[in-house]
mmCIF file of C-alpha atoms in Angstrom:
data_model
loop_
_atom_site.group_PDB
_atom_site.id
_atom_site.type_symbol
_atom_site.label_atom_id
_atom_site.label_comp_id
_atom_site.label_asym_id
_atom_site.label_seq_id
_atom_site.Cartn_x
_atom_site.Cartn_y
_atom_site.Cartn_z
ATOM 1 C CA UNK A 316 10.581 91.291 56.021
ATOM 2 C CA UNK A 317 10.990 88.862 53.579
ATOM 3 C CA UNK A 318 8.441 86.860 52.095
ATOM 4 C CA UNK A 319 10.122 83.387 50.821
ATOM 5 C CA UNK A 320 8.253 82.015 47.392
ATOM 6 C CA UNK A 321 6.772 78.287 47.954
ATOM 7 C CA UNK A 322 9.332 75.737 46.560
ATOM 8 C CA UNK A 323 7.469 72.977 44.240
ATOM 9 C CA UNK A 324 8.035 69.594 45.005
ATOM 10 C CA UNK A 325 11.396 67.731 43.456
ATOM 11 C CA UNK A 326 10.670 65.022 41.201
ATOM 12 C CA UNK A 327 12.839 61.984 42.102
ATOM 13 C CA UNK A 328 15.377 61.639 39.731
ATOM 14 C CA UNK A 329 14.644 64.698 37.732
ATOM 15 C CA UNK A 330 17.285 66.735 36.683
ATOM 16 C CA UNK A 331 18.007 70.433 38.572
ATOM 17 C CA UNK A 332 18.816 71.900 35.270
ATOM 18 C CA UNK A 333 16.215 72.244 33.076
ATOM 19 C CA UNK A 334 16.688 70.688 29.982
ATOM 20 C CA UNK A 335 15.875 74.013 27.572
ATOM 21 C CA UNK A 336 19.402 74.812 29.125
ATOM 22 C CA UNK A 337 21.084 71.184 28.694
ATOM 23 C CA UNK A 338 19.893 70.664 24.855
ATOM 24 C CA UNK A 339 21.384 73.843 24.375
ATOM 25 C CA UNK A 340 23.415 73.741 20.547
ATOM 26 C CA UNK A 341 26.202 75.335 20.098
ATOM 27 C CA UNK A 342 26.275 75.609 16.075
ATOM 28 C CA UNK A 343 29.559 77.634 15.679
ATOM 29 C CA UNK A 344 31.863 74.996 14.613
ATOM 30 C CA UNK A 345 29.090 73.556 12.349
ATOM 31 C CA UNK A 346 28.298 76.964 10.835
ATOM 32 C CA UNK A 347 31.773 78.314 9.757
ATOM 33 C CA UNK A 348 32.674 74.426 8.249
ATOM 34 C CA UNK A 349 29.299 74.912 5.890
ATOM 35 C CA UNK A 350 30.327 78.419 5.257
ATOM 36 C CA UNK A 351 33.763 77.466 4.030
ATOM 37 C CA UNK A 352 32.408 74.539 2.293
ATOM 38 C CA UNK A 353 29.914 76.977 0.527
ATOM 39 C CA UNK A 354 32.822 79.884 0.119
ATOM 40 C CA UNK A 355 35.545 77.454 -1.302
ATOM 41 C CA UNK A 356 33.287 74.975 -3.276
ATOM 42 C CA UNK A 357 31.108 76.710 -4.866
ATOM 43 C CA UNK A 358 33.334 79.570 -5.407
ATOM 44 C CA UNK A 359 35.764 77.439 -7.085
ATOM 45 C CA UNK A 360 32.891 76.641 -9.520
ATOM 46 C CA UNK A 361 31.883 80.043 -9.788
ATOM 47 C CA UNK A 362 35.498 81.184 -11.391
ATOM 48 C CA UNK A 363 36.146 77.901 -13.049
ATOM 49 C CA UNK A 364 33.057 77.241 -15.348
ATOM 50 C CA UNK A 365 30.911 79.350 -17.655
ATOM 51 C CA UNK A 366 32.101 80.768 -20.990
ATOM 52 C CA UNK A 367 34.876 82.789 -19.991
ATOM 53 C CA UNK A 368 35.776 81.459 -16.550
ATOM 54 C CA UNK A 369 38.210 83.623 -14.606
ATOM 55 C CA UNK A 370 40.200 80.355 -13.596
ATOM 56 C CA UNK A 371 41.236 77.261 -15.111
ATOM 57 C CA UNK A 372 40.664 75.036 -12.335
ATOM 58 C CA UNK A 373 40.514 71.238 -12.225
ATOM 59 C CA UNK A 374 36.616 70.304 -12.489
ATOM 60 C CA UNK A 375 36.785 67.684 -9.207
ATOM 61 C CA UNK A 376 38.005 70.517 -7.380
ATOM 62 C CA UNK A 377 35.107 72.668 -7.047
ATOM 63 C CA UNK A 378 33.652 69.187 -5.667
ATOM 64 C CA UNK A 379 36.172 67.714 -3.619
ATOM 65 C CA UNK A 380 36.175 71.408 -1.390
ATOM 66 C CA UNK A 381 32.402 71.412 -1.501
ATOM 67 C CA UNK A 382 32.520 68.207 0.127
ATOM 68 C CA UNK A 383 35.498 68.473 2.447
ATOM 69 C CA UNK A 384 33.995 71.076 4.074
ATOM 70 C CA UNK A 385 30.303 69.545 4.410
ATOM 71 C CA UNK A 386 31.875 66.373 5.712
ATOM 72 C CA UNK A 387 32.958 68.746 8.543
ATOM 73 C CA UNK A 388 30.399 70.557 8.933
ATOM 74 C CA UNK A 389 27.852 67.450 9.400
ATOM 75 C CA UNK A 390 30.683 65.774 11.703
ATOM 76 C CA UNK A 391 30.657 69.271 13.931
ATOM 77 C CA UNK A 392 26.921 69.229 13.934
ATOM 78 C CA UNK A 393 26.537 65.706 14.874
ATOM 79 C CA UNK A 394 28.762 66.433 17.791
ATOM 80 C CA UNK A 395 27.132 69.239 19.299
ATOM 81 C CA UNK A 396 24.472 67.662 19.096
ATOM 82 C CA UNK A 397 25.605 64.402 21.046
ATOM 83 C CA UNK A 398 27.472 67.012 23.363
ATOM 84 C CA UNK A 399 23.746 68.890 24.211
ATOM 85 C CA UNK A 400 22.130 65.528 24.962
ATOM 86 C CA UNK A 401 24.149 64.980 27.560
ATOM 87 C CA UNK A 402 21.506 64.758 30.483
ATOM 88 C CA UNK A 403 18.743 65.636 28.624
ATOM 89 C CA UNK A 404 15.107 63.838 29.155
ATOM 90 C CA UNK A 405 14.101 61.099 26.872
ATOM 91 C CA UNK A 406 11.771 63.207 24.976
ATOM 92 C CA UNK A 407 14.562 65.307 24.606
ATOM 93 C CA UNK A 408 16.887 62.308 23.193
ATOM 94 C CA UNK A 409 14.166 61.140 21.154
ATOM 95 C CA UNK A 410 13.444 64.023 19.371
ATOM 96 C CA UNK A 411 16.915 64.793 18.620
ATOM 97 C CA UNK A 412 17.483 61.154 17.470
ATOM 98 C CA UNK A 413 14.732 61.722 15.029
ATOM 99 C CA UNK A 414 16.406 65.328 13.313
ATOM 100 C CA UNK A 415 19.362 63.333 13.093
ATOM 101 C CA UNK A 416 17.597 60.554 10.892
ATOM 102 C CA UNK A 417 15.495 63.234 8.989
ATOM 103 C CA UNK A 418 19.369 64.023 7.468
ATOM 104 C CA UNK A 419 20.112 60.789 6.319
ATOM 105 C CA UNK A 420 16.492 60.435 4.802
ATOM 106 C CA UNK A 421 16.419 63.603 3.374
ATOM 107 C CA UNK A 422 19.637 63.430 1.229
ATOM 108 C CA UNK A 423 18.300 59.950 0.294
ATOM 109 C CA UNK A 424 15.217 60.986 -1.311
ATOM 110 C CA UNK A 425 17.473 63.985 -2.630
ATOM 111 C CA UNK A 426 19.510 61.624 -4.253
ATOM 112 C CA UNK A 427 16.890 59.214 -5.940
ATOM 113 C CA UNK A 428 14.866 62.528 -7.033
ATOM 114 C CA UNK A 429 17.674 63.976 -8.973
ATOM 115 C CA UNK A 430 19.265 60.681 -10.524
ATOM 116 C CA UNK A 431 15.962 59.547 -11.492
ATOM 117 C CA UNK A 432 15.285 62.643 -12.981
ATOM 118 C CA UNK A 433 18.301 62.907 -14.661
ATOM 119 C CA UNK A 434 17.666 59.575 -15.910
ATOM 120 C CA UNK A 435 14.301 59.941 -16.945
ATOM 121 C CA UNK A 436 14.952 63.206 -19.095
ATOM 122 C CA UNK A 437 18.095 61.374 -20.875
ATOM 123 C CA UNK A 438 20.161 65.179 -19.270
ATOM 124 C CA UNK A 439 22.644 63.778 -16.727
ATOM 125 C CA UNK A 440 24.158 67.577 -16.969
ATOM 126 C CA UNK A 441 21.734 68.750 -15.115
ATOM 127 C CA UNK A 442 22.932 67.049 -11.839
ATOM 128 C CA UNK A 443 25.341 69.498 -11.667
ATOM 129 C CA UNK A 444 22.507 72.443 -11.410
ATOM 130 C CA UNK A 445 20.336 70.266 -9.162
ATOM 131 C CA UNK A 446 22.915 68.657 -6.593
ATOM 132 C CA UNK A 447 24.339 71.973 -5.086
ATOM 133 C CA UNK A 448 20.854 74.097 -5.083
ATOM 134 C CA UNK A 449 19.094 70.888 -3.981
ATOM 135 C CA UNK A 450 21.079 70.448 -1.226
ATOM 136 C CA UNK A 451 20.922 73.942 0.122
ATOM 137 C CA UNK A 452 17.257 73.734 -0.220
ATOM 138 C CA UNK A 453 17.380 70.004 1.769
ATOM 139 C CA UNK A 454 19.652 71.819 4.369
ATOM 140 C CA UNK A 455 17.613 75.255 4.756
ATOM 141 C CA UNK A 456 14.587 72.881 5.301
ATOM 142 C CA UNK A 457 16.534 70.595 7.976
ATOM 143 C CA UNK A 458 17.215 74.167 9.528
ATOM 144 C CA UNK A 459 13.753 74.831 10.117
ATOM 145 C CA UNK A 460 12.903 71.982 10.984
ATOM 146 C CA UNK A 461 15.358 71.806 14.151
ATOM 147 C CA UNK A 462 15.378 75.644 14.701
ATOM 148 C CA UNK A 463 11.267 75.109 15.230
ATOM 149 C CA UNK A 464 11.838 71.756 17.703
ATOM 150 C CA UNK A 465 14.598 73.525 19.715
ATOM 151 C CA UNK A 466 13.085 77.114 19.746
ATOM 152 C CA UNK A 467 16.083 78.525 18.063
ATOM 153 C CA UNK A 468 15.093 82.037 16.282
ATOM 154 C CA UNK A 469 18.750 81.915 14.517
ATOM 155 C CA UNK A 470 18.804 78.424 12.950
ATOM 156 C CA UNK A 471 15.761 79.035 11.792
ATOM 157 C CA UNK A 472 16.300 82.470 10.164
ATOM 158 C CA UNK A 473 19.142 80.547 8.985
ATOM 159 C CA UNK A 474 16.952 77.968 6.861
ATOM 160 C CA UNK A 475 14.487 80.302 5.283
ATOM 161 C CA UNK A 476 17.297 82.173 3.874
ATOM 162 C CA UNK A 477 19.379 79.136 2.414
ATOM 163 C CA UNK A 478 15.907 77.306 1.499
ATOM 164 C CA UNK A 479 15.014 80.813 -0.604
ATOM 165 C CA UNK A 480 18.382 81.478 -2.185
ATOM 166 C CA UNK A 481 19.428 78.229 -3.115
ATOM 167 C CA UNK A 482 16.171 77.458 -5.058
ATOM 168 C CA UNK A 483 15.827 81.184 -6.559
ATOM 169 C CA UNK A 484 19.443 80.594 -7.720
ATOM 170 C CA UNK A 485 18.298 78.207 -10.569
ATOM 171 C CA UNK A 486 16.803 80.976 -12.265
ATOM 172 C CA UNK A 487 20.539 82.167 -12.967
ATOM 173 C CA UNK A 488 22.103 79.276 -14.716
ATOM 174 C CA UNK A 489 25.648 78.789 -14.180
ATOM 175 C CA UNK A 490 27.933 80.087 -12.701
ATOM 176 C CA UNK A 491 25.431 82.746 -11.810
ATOM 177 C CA UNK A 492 23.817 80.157 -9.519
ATOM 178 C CA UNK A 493 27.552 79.445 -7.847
ATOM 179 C CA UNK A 494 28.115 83.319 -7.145
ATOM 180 C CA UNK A 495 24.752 83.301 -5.213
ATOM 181 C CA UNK A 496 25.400 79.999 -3.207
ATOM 182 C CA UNK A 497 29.269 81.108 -2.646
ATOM 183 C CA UNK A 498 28.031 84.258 -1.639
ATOM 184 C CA UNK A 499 24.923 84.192 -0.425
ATOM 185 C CA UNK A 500 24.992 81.177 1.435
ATOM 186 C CA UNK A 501 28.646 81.806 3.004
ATOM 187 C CA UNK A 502 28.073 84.903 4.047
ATOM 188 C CA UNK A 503 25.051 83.688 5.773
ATOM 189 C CA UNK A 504 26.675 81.127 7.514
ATOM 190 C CA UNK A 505 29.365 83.730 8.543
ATOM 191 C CA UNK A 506 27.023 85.930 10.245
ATOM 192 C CA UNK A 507 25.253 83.400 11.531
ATOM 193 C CA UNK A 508 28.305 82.164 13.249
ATOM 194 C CA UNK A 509 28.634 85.528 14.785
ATOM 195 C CA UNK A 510 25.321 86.127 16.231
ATOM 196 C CA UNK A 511 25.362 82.498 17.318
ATOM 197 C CA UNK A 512 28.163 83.631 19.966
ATOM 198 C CA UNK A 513 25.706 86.102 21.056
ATOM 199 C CA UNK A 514 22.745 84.107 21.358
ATOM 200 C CA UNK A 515 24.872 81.740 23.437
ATOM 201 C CA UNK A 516 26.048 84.588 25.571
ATOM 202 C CA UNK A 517 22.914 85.556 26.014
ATOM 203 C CA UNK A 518 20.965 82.149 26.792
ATOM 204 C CA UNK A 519 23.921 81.830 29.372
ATOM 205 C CA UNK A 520 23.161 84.870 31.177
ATOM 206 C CA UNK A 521 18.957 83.690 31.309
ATOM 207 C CA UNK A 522 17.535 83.223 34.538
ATOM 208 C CA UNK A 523 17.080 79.305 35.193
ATOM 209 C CA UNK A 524 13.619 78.507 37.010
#
């Protein structure tokens, strides 16, 4: 004999999935864009500048890949995003509304810190130190930031890493700096875009309640 478990009451107008399943990311496109932005601009830089570079490559190209590849990335993000809201609760909406802001003000504030800097200390060279580790230390950040809101173990991993190797990277100068962020950072995107799959695959195969 079965025993059947009480049902709790249906909220009018609530939705039967719950929404930890319907805000659900999927970061894969996002990641391997960053990674190849990371991989192909700052390795470009890496074996282009320095005292004996290993290639005699055009300085805006380093630049142009770096940001080729982070347009991408950001437009990918942006749209999984949008995709995951997609009958989510307004709390839900809200919240994600709000990470997508903290981008825009983030890389803002990055931007007046270092030109003002720059500025200040008469050393406009410098931007080129402080724009690609300060940006993987605004992105890591971001990161853990929306791995904490949406519970993700991954994107959060994900952030403490690129928060921690971009900024430890200044102690190398260049290109020593580029190596670690080409390396470092791409590879990390790369596995994370592997064990993404798997976390997906495996959120899939939860129980819903």
């Amino acid at each position: 004999m079965s025993i059947a478990a009480p049902h709790s009451p249906v909220v009018a107008g609530a939705s039967a999935t719950p929404s930890r399943l319907v805000n659900e990311v999927d970061n894969r496109a996002a990641y391997v864009s960053f990674g190849l932005a990371y991989l192909l601009g700052h390795g470009a830089a890496a074996v282009s500048q320095g005292d004996n570079p290993l290639l005699g490559l055009p300085g805006w190209l380093p630049t142009t890949l770096l940001g080729i590849g982070l347009a991408t990335g950001i437009t990918q993000a942006t749209v999984a995003a949008l995709r995951a809201q997609r009958g989510a609760t307004e709390p839900d909406i809200l919240s994600g509304k709000l990470l997508g802001a903290a981008w825009i003000a983030a890389f803002t504030a990055l931007f007046l810190a270092i030109t003002g800097l720059t500025s200040a200390l008469d050393m406009p060279e410098l931007q080129s130190i402080l724009w690609p580790t300060g940006s993987g230390l605004i992105v890591g950040l971001l990161y853990l930031a929306e791995g904490a809101a949406r519970r993700n173990l991954l994107h959060y991993s994900l952030g403490v890493w690129l928060a921690l190797t971009s900024t430890a990277a200044l102690f190398l100068g260049t290109p020593g700096l580029y190596w670690v962020l080409a390396i470092a950072g791409g590879g990390a995107y790369a596995l994370a875009a592997i064990l993404e799959r798997r976390r997906l695959m495996q959120y899939a195969g939860r129980p819903q309640h």
